């Protein structure tokens, strides 16, 4: 089937590409709010969000590591739902700690102006879906699946904003948990590095 025109979504899907080199320009809070809306934004008064969730349980939560964000002190932030526009700084992240958890020397973990951490409360999902598969695997499978939907939403929002981005999952979970010091019970599933792409040479 051939068509003359492609839709805006198809254009974004064609353009999306992982980017691992960023320039020095800071991101705006507006950039981040659009990304976070795509990731887990509330889209209905019943609490439903941009990305699907099994039984509408929503075991995922996003955090932001700010490095070069206009108006934000560097550090790890917990973010409220988009309409609340609340940013609570939890603590600083020491330079080099994310890279120390990388399995592949992913320097973009340290270079990118922002890293969005997709984290999960694994136990709530394991317990909730224990009747489907009592060994806990069902809940864990759903969490990984839901994180994938969130990451693709983030990629498409970044592409639309002409930002560069890459998802990083190749890291030691325990070392990363120590580096991030996420509030209990959250553990990271994936890190999304984002910023203005460095000009191609
Ligand atoms: C589950 C998953 C894990 C990934 N982990 C990493 C990673 O640890 N480091 C990295 O640089 N890229 C990582 N990537 C990005 C892939 O390398 C990238 O998507 C792939 O090379 C295809 O290129 P494209 O995204 O430009 O289409 C990951 C992608 C996926 C889907």
PDB file of C-alpha atoms and ligand atoms in Angstrom:
ATOM      1  CA  UNK A   1       0.000   0.000   0.000  1.00  0.00           C
ATOM      2  CA  UNK A   2       1.451   3.381  -0.915  1.00  0.00           C
ATOM      3  CA  UNK A   3       0.255   6.725   0.415  1.00  0.00           C
ATOM      4  CA  UNK A   4       1.225  10.279  -0.455  1.00  0.00           C
ATOM      5  CA  UNK A   5       1.176  11.607   3.086  1.00  0.00           C
ATOM      6  CA  UNK A   6       2.449  10.170   6.311  1.00  0.00           C
ATOM      7  CA  UNK A   7       0.881  11.099   9.618  1.00  0.00           C
ATOM      8  CA  UNK A   8       2.593  13.128  12.350  1.00  0.00           C
ATOM      9  CA  UNK A   9       2.984   9.936  14.387  1.00  0.00           C
ATOM     10  CA  UNK A  10       4.517   8.065  11.482  1.00  0.00           C
ATOM     11  CA  UNK A  11       6.935  10.950  10.938  1.00  0.00           C
ATOM     12  CA  UNK A  12       8.034  10.809  14.584  1.00  0.00           C
ATOM     13  CA  UNK A  13       8.442   7.042  14.415  1.00  0.00           C
ATOM     14  CA  UNK A  14      10.625   7.433  11.333  1.00  0.00           C
ATOM     15  CA  UNK A  15      12.754  10.140  12.962  1.00  0.00           C
ATOM     16  CA  UNK A  16      13.278   8.476  16.343  1.00  0.00           C
ATOM     17  CA  UNK A  17      16.898   7.365  16.770  1.00  0.00           C
ATOM     18  CA  UNK A  18      19.062   6.799  19.825  1.00  0.00           C
ATOM     19  CA  UNK A  19      21.385   9.731  20.503  1.00  0.00           C
ATOM     20  CA  UNK A  20      24.434   9.476  22.754  1.00  0.00           C
ATOM     21  CA  UNK A  21      26.110  12.882  22.294  1.00  0.00           C
ATOM     22  CA  UNK A  22      24.678  16.057  23.762  1.00  0.00           C
ATOM     23  CA  UNK A  23      25.678  19.713  23.575  1.00  0.00           C
ATOM     24  CA  UNK A  24      25.988  22.101  26.531  1.00  0.00           C
ATOM     25  CA  UNK A  25      22.600  23.799  26.156  1.00  0.00           C
ATOM     26  CA  UNK A  26      20.400  23.302  29.186  1.00  0.00           C
ATOM     27  CA  UNK A  27      16.923  21.866  28.939  1.00  0.00           C
ATOM     28  CA  UNK A  28      13.961  23.925  30.109  1.00  0.00           C
ATOM     29  CA  UNK A  29      11.551  22.773  32.776  1.00  0.00           C
ATOM     30  CA  UNK A  30       8.965  22.911  29.971  1.00  0.00           C
ATOM     31  CA  UNK A  31      10.945  20.309  28.004  1.00  0.00           C
ATOM     32  CA  UNK A  32      10.929  18.037  31.028  1.00  0.00           C
ATOM     33  CA  UNK A  33       7.267  18.557  31.811  1.00  0.00           C
ATOM     34  CA  UNK A  34       6.342  17.508  28.278  1.00  0.00           C
ATOM     35  CA  UNK A  35       8.548  14.425  28.593  1.00  0.00           C
ATOM     36  CA  UNK A  36       7.044  13.519  31.956  1.00  0.00           C
ATOM     37  CA  UNK A  37       3.535  13.998  30.621  1.00  0.00           C
ATOM     38  CA  UNK A  38       4.324  11.560  27.808  1.00  0.00           C
ATOM     39  CA  UNK A  39       5.789   9.103  30.313  1.00  0.00           C
ATOM     40  CA  UNK A  40       3.107   8.962  32.991  1.00  0.00           C
ATOM     41  CA  UNK A  41       0.859  11.980  32.578  1.00  0.00           C
ATOM     42  CA  UNK A  42      -2.657  11.864  33.921  1.00  0.00           C
ATOM     43  CA  UNK A  43      -5.173  11.914  31.054  1.00  0.00           C
ATOM     44  CA  UNK A  44      -8.475  11.353  32.841  1.00  0.00           C
ATOM     45  CA  UNK A  45     -10.172  12.224  36.117  1.00  0.00           C
ATOM     46  CA  UNK A  46     -10.302   8.493  36.929  1.00  0.00           C
ATOM     47  CA  UNK A  47      -6.515   8.473  37.254  1.00  0.00           C
ATOM     48  CA  UNK A  48      -5.734   6.821  33.916  1.00  0.00           C
ATOM     49  CA  UNK A  49      -2.418   7.796  32.367  1.00  0.00           C
ATOM     50  CA  UNK A  50      -0.705   8.163  28.994  1.00  0.00           C
ATOM     51  CA  UNK A  51       0.814   4.661  29.185  1.00  0.00           C
ATOM     52  CA  UNK A  52      -1.236   1.509  29.843  1.00  0.00           C
ATOM     53  CA  UNK A  53      -0.968  -0.430  33.107  1.00  0.00           C
ATOM     54  CA  UNK A  54      -2.232  -3.925  33.954  1.00  0.00           C
ATOM     55  CA  UNK A  55      -5.355  -3.616  36.169  1.00  0.00           C
ATOM     56  CA  UNK A  56      -4.598   0.156  36.188  1.00  0.00           C
ATOM     57  CA  UNK A  57      -2.248  -0.598  39.083  1.00  0.00           C
ATOM     58  CA  UNK A  58       0.439   1.940  38.028  1.00  0.00           C
ATOM     59  CA  UNK A  59       3.464   0.507  39.842  1.00  0.00           C
ATOM     60  CA  UNK A  60       5.857   2.823  37.959  1.00  0.00           C
ATOM     61  CA  UNK A  61       7.151   6.212  39.040  1.00  0.00           C
ATOM     62  CA  UNK A  62       9.519   8.623  37.334  1.00  0.00           C
ATOM     63  CA  UNK A  63      12.332  10.565  38.946  1.00  0.00           C
ATOM     64  CA  UNK A  64      14.575  13.147  37.265  1.00  0.00           C
ATOM     65  CA  UNK A  65      18.308  13.628  37.634  1.00  0.00           C
ATOM     66  CA  UNK A  66      18.792  17.297  36.761  1.00  0.00           C
ATOM     67  CA  UNK A  67      22.251  18.397  35.640  1.00  0.00           C
ATOM     68  CA  UNK A  68      21.647  21.264  33.225  1.00  0.00           C
ATOM     69  CA  UNK A  69      18.017  22.310  33.620  1.00  0.00           C
ATOM     70  CA  UNK A  70      17.234  26.040  33.614  1.00  0.00           C
ATOM     71  CA  UNK A  71      16.175  27.118  37.093  1.00  0.00           C
ATOM     72  CA  UNK A  72      16.743  23.756  38.793  1.00  0.00           C
ATOM     73  CA  UNK A  73      19.561  23.042  41.199  1.00  0.00           C
ATOM     74  CA  UNK A  74      21.355  19.841  40.113  1.00  0.00           C
ATOM     75  CA  UNK A  75      20.191  16.715  41.905  1.00  0.00           C
ATOM     76  CA  UNK A  76      17.584  13.965  42.003  1.00  0.00           C
ATOM     77  CA  UNK A  77      13.979  15.140  41.871  1.00  0.00           C
ATOM     78  CA  UNK A  78      10.742  13.430  42.646  1.00  0.00           C
ATOM     79  CA  UNK A  79       8.030  14.778  40.382  1.00  0.00           C
ATOM     80  CA  UNK A  80       4.331  15.024  40.953  1.00  0.00           C
ATOM     81  CA  UNK A  81       1.725  14.508  38.258  1.00  0.00           C
ATOM     82  CA  UNK A  82       2.060  17.017  35.433  1.00  0.00           C
ATOM     83  CA  UNK A  83      -0.850  19.212  36.520  1.00  0.00           C
ATOM     84  CA  UNK A  84       0.639  19.614  39.980  1.00  0.00           C
ATOM     85  CA  UNK A  85       3.900  20.938  38.533  1.00  0.00           C
ATOM     86  CA  UNK A  86       5.685  20.082  41.752  1.00  0.00           C
ATOM     87  CA  UNK A  87       9.388  19.354  41.839  1.00  0.00           C
ATOM     88  CA  UNK A  88      10.841  18.085  45.082  1.00  0.00           C
ATOM     89  CA  UNK A  89      14.639  17.845  45.236  1.00  0.00           C
ATOM     90  CA  UNK A  90      15.595  14.725  47.185  1.00  0.00           C
ATOM     91  CA  UNK A  91      19.400  14.888  47.190  1.00  0.00           C
ATOM     92  CA  UNK A  92      22.476  15.409  45.044  1.00  0.00           C
ATOM     93  CA  UNK A  93      23.963  12.740  42.755  1.00  0.00           C
ATOM     94  CA  UNK A  94      27.742  12.607  42.871  1.00  0.00           C
ATOM     95  CA  UNK A  95      29.510  12.877  39.522  1.00  0.00           C
ATOM     96  CA  UNK A  96      30.675   9.498  38.235  1.00  0.00           C
ATOM     97  CA  UNK A  97      28.356   7.352  40.368  1.00  0.00           C
ATOM     98  CA  UNK A  98      25.990   6.424  37.526  1.00  0.00           C
ATOM     99  CA  UNK A  99      28.882   5.508  35.251  1.00  0.00           C
ATOM    100  CA  UNK A 100      30.317   3.260  37.963  1.00  0.00           C
ATOM    101  CA  UNK A 101      27.200   1.070  37.607  1.00  0.00           C
ATOM    102  CA  UNK A 102      27.402   0.868  33.791  1.00  0.00           C
ATOM    103  CA  UNK A 103      28.220  -2.481  32.230  1.00  0.00           C
ATOM    104  CA  UNK A 104      29.471  -0.833  29.022  1.00  0.00           C
ATOM    105  CA  UNK A 105      31.123   2.491  29.868  1.00  0.00           C
ATOM    106  CA  UNK A 106      27.998   4.427  28.852  1.00  0.00           C
ATOM    107  CA  UNK A 107      29.424   7.920  29.394  1.00  0.00           C
ATOM    108  CA  UNK A 108      26.128   9.529  28.329  1.00  0.00           C
ATOM    109  CA  UNK A 109      24.857   8.558  31.794  1.00  0.00           C
ATOM    110  CA  UNK A 110      27.111  11.385  33.042  1.00  0.00           C
ATOM    111  CA  UNK A 111      27.062  13.778  30.029  1.00  0.00           C
ATOM    112  CA  UNK A 112      23.355  14.219  29.398  1.00  0.00           C
ATOM    113  CA  UNK A 113      21.642  17.348  30.805  1.00  0.00           C
ATOM    114  CA  UNK A 114      18.927  15.158  32.328  1.00  0.00           C
ATOM    115  CA  UNK A 115      18.297  11.514  33.093  1.00  0.00           C
ATOM    116  CA  UNK A 116      14.739  10.353  33.642  1.00  0.00           C
ATOM    117  CA  UNK A 117      14.676   7.331  35.928  1.00  0.00           C
ATOM    118  CA  UNK A 118      11.801   4.923  35.297  1.00  0.00           C
ATOM    119  CA  UNK A 119      11.398   3.126  38.608  1.00  0.00           C
ATOM    120  CA  UNK A 120       8.942   0.570  39.972  1.00  0.00           C
ATOM    121  CA  UNK A 121       7.438  -0.713  43.162  1.00  0.00           C
ATOM    122  CA  UNK A 122       8.016  -4.337  42.211  1.00  0.00           C
ATOM    123  CA  UNK A 123       6.465  -5.873  45.323  1.00  0.00           C
ATOM    124  CA  UNK A 124       3.081  -4.244  44.809  1.00  0.00           C
ATOM    125  CA  UNK A 125       2.884  -5.783  41.331  1.00  0.00           C
ATOM    126  CA  UNK A 126       4.181  -9.196  42.475  1.00  0.00           C
ATOM    127  CA  UNK A 127       1.579  -9.302  45.257  1.00  0.00           C
ATOM    128  CA  UNK A 128      -1.258  -7.972  43.102  1.00  0.00           C
ATOM    129  CA  UNK A 129      -0.773 -10.576  40.349  1.00  0.00           C
ATOM    130  CA  UNK A 130       0.178 -13.519  42.593  1.00  0.00           C
ATOM    131  CA  UNK A 131      -3.089 -15.300  41.735  1.00  0.00           C
ATOM    132  CA  UNK A 132      -2.149 -15.252  38.031  1.00  0.00           C
ATOM    133  CA  UNK A 133       1.285 -16.792  38.661  1.00  0.00           C
ATOM    134  CA  UNK A 134       2.257 -17.279  42.294  1.00  0.00           C
ATOM    135  CA  UNK A 135       6.034 -17.218  41.733  1.00  0.00           C
ATOM    136  CA  UNK A 136       5.851 -13.447  41.167  1.00  0.00           C
ATOM    137  CA  UNK A 137       6.981 -13.612  37.577  1.00  0.00           C
ATOM    138  CA  UNK A 138       3.720 -12.256  36.196  1.00  0.00           C
ATOM    139  CA  UNK A 139       3.956  -8.989  38.125  1.00  0.00           C
ATOM    140  CA  UNK A 140       7.600  -8.536  37.144  1.00  0.00           C
ATOM    141  CA  UNK A 141       6.784  -9.218  33.494  1.00  0.00           C
ATOM    142  CA  UNK A 142       4.049  -6.588  33.561  1.00  0.00           C
ATOM    143  CA  UNK A 143       6.402  -4.009  35.081  1.00  0.00           C
ATOM    144  CA  UNK A 144       9.005  -4.532  32.363  1.00  0.00           C
ATOM    145  CA  UNK A 145       6.313  -4.339  29.692  1.00  0.00           C
ATOM    146  CA  UNK A 146       4.889  -1.112  31.132  1.00  0.00           C
ATOM    147  CA  UNK A 147       8.339   0.454  31.404  1.00  0.00           C
ATOM    148  CA  UNK A 148       8.840  -0.267  27.693  1.00  0.00           C
ATOM    149  CA  UNK A 149       5.659   1.651  26.841  1.00  0.00           C
ATOM    150  CA  UNK A 150       6.841   4.568  28.991  1.00  0.00           C
ATOM    151  CA  UNK A 151      10.248   4.617  27.313  1.00  0.00           C
ATOM    152  CA  UNK A 152       8.732   4.656  23.825  1.00  0.00           C
ATOM    153  CA  UNK A 153       6.445   7.543  24.866  1.00  0.00           C
ATOM    154  CA  UNK A 154       9.529   9.377  26.161  1.00  0.00           C
ATOM    155  CA  UNK A 155      11.415   8.755  22.907  1.00  0.00           C
ATOM    156  CA  UNK A 156       8.538  10.086  20.823  1.00  0.00           C
ATOM    157  CA  UNK A 157       8.167  13.205  22.987  1.00  0.00           C
ATOM    158  CA  UNK A 158      11.926  13.820  22.779  1.00  0.00           C
ATOM    159  CA  UNK A 159      11.837  13.404  19.001  1.00  0.00           C
ATOM    160  CA  UNK A 160       8.923  15.823  18.713  1.00  0.00           C
ATOM    161  CA  UNK A 161      10.862  18.398  20.789  1.00  0.00           C
ATOM    162  CA  UNK A 162      13.951  17.850  18.601  1.00  0.00           C
ATOM    163  CA  UNK A 163      15.857  16.482  21.596  1.00  0.00           C
ATOM    164  CA  UNK A 164      18.246  13.549  21.564  1.00  0.00           C
ATOM    165  CA  UNK A 165      17.704  10.551  23.834  1.00  0.00           C
ATOM    166  CA  UNK A 166      18.802   7.031  24.610  1.00  0.00           C
ATOM    167  CA  UNK A 167      17.548   4.405  27.048  1.00  0.00           C
ATOM    168  CA  UNK A 168      20.156   2.692  29.206  1.00  0.00           C
ATOM    169  CA  UNK A 169      19.428  -0.627  30.911  1.00  0.00           C
ATOM    170  CA  UNK A 170      22.903  -2.167  30.853  1.00  0.00           C
ATOM    171  CA  UNK A 171      23.885  -1.543  34.466  1.00  0.00           C
ATOM    172  CA  UNK A 172      24.405  -3.367  37.730  1.00  0.00           C
ATOM    173  CA  UNK A 173      21.073  -3.039  39.558  1.00  0.00           C
ATOM    174  CA  UNK A 174      22.518  -2.964  43.070  1.00  0.00           C
ATOM    175  CA  UNK A 175      25.281  -0.465  42.292  1.00  0.00           C
ATOM    176  CA  UNK A 176      22.766   1.768  40.509  1.00  0.00           C
ATOM    177  CA  UNK A 177      20.365   1.526  43.432  1.00  0.00           C
ATOM    178  CA  UNK A 178      23.139   2.701  45.765  1.00  0.00           C
ATOM    179  CA  UNK A 179      24.040   5.538  43.375  1.00  0.00           C
ATOM    180  CA  UNK A 180      20.457   6.770  43.016  1.00  0.00           C
ATOM    181  CA  UNK A 181      19.213   6.288  46.601  1.00  0.00           C
ATOM    182  CA  UNK A 182      15.593   6.190  45.420  1.00  0.00           C
ATOM    183  CA  UNK A 183      12.978   6.336  48.158  1.00  0.00           C
ATOM    184  CA  UNK A 184      11.720   2.925  49.323  1.00  0.00           C
ATOM    185  CA  UNK A 185      10.181   0.840  47.721  1.00  0.00           C
ATOM    186  CA  UNK A 186      11.291   2.095  44.307  1.00  0.00           C
ATOM    187  CA  UNK A 187      14.051   0.517  42.221  1.00  0.00           C
ATOM    188  CA  UNK A 188      15.106   1.676  38.780  1.00  0.00           C
ATOM    189  CA  UNK A 189      14.089  -0.265  35.675  1.00  0.00           C
ATOM    190  CA  UNK A 190      15.579   1.976  32.989  1.00  0.00           C
ATOM    191  CA  UNK A 191      17.395   5.301  32.647  1.00  0.00           C
ATOM    192  CA  UNK A 192      16.483   7.707  29.845  1.00  0.00           C
ATOM    193  CA  UNK A 193      19.278  10.154  28.982  1.00  0.00           C
ATOM    194  CA  UNK A 194      18.012  13.274  27.218  1.00  0.00           C
ATOM    195  CA  UNK A 195      19.300  16.629  26.001  1.00  0.00           C
ATOM    196  CA  UNK A 196      19.952  18.747  22.948  1.00  0.00           C
ATOM    197  CA  UNK A 197      21.837  16.604  20.446  1.00  0.00           C
ATOM    198  CA  UNK A 198      25.417  17.562  19.617  1.00  0.00           C
ATOM    199  CA  UNK A 199      25.720  18.866  16.064  1.00  0.00           C
ATOM    200  CA  UNK A 200      26.695  16.156  13.614  1.00  0.00           C
ATOM    201  CA  UNK A 201      30.216  16.506  12.269  1.00  0.00           C
TER     202      UNK A 201
HETATM  203  C1  LIG B   1      15.907  -2.950  26.435  1.00  0.00           C
HETATM  204  C2  LIG B   1      16.926  -1.980  25.866  1.00  0.00           C
HETATM  205  C3  LIG B   1      18.092  -1.762  26.552  1.00  0.00           C
HETATM  206  C4  LIG B   1      19.041  -0.842  26.060  1.00  0.00           C
HETATM  207  N1  LIG B   1      20.157  -0.595  26.798  1.00  0.00           N
HETATM  208  C5  LIG B   1      21.061   0.286  26.310  1.00  0.00           C
HETATM  209  C6  LIG B   1      22.232   0.600  27.077  1.00  0.00           C
HETATM  210  O1  LIG B   1      22.446   0.070  28.155  1.00  0.00           O
HETATM  211  N2  LIG B   1      23.103   1.521  26.580  1.00  0.00           N
HETATM  212  C7  LIG B   1      22.881   2.138  25.363  1.00  0.00           C
HETATM  213  O2  LIG B   1      23.698   2.963  24.965  1.00  0.00           O
HETATM  214  N3  LIG B   1      21.785   1.861  24.613  1.00  0.00           N
HETATM  215  C8  LIG B   1      20.885   0.952  25.053  1.00  0.00           C
HETATM  216  N4  LIG B   1      19.749   0.685  24.322  1.00  0.00           N
HETATM  217  C9  LIG B   1      19.538   1.368  23.014  1.00  0.00           C
HETATM  218  C10 LIG B   1      19.821   0.408  21.854  1.00  0.00           C
HETATM  219  O3  LIG B   1      21.222   0.204  21.740  1.00  0.00           O
HETATM  220  C11 LIG B   1      19.257   1.026  20.556  1.00  0.00           C
HETATM  221  O4  LIG B   1      17.853   1.151  20.677  1.00  0.00           O
HETATM  222  C12 LIG B   1      19.578   0.149  19.357  1.00  0.00           C
HETATM  223  O5  LIG B   1      20.962   0.238  19.035  1.00  0.00           O
HETATM  224  C13 LIG B   1      18.769   0.532  18.117  1.00  0.00           C
HETATM  225  O6  LIG B   1      19.062   1.865  17.710  1.00  0.00           O
HETATM  226  P1  LIG B   1      17.936   3.001  17.644  1.00  0.00           P
HETATM  227  O7  LIG B   1      17.384   3.186  19.024  1.00  0.00           O
HETATM  228  O8  LIG B   1      18.655   4.221  17.145  1.00  0.00           O
HETATM  229  O9  LIG B   1      16.882   2.534  16.696  1.00  0.00           O
HETATM  230  C14 LIG B   1      18.810  -0.197  24.806  1.00  0.00           C
HETATM  231  C15 LIG B   1      17.615  -0.447  24.121  1.00  0.00           C
HETATM  232  C16 LIG B   1      16.685  -1.309  24.647  1.00  0.00           C
HETATM  233  C17 LIG B   1      15.390  -1.524  23.906  1.00  0.00           C
END
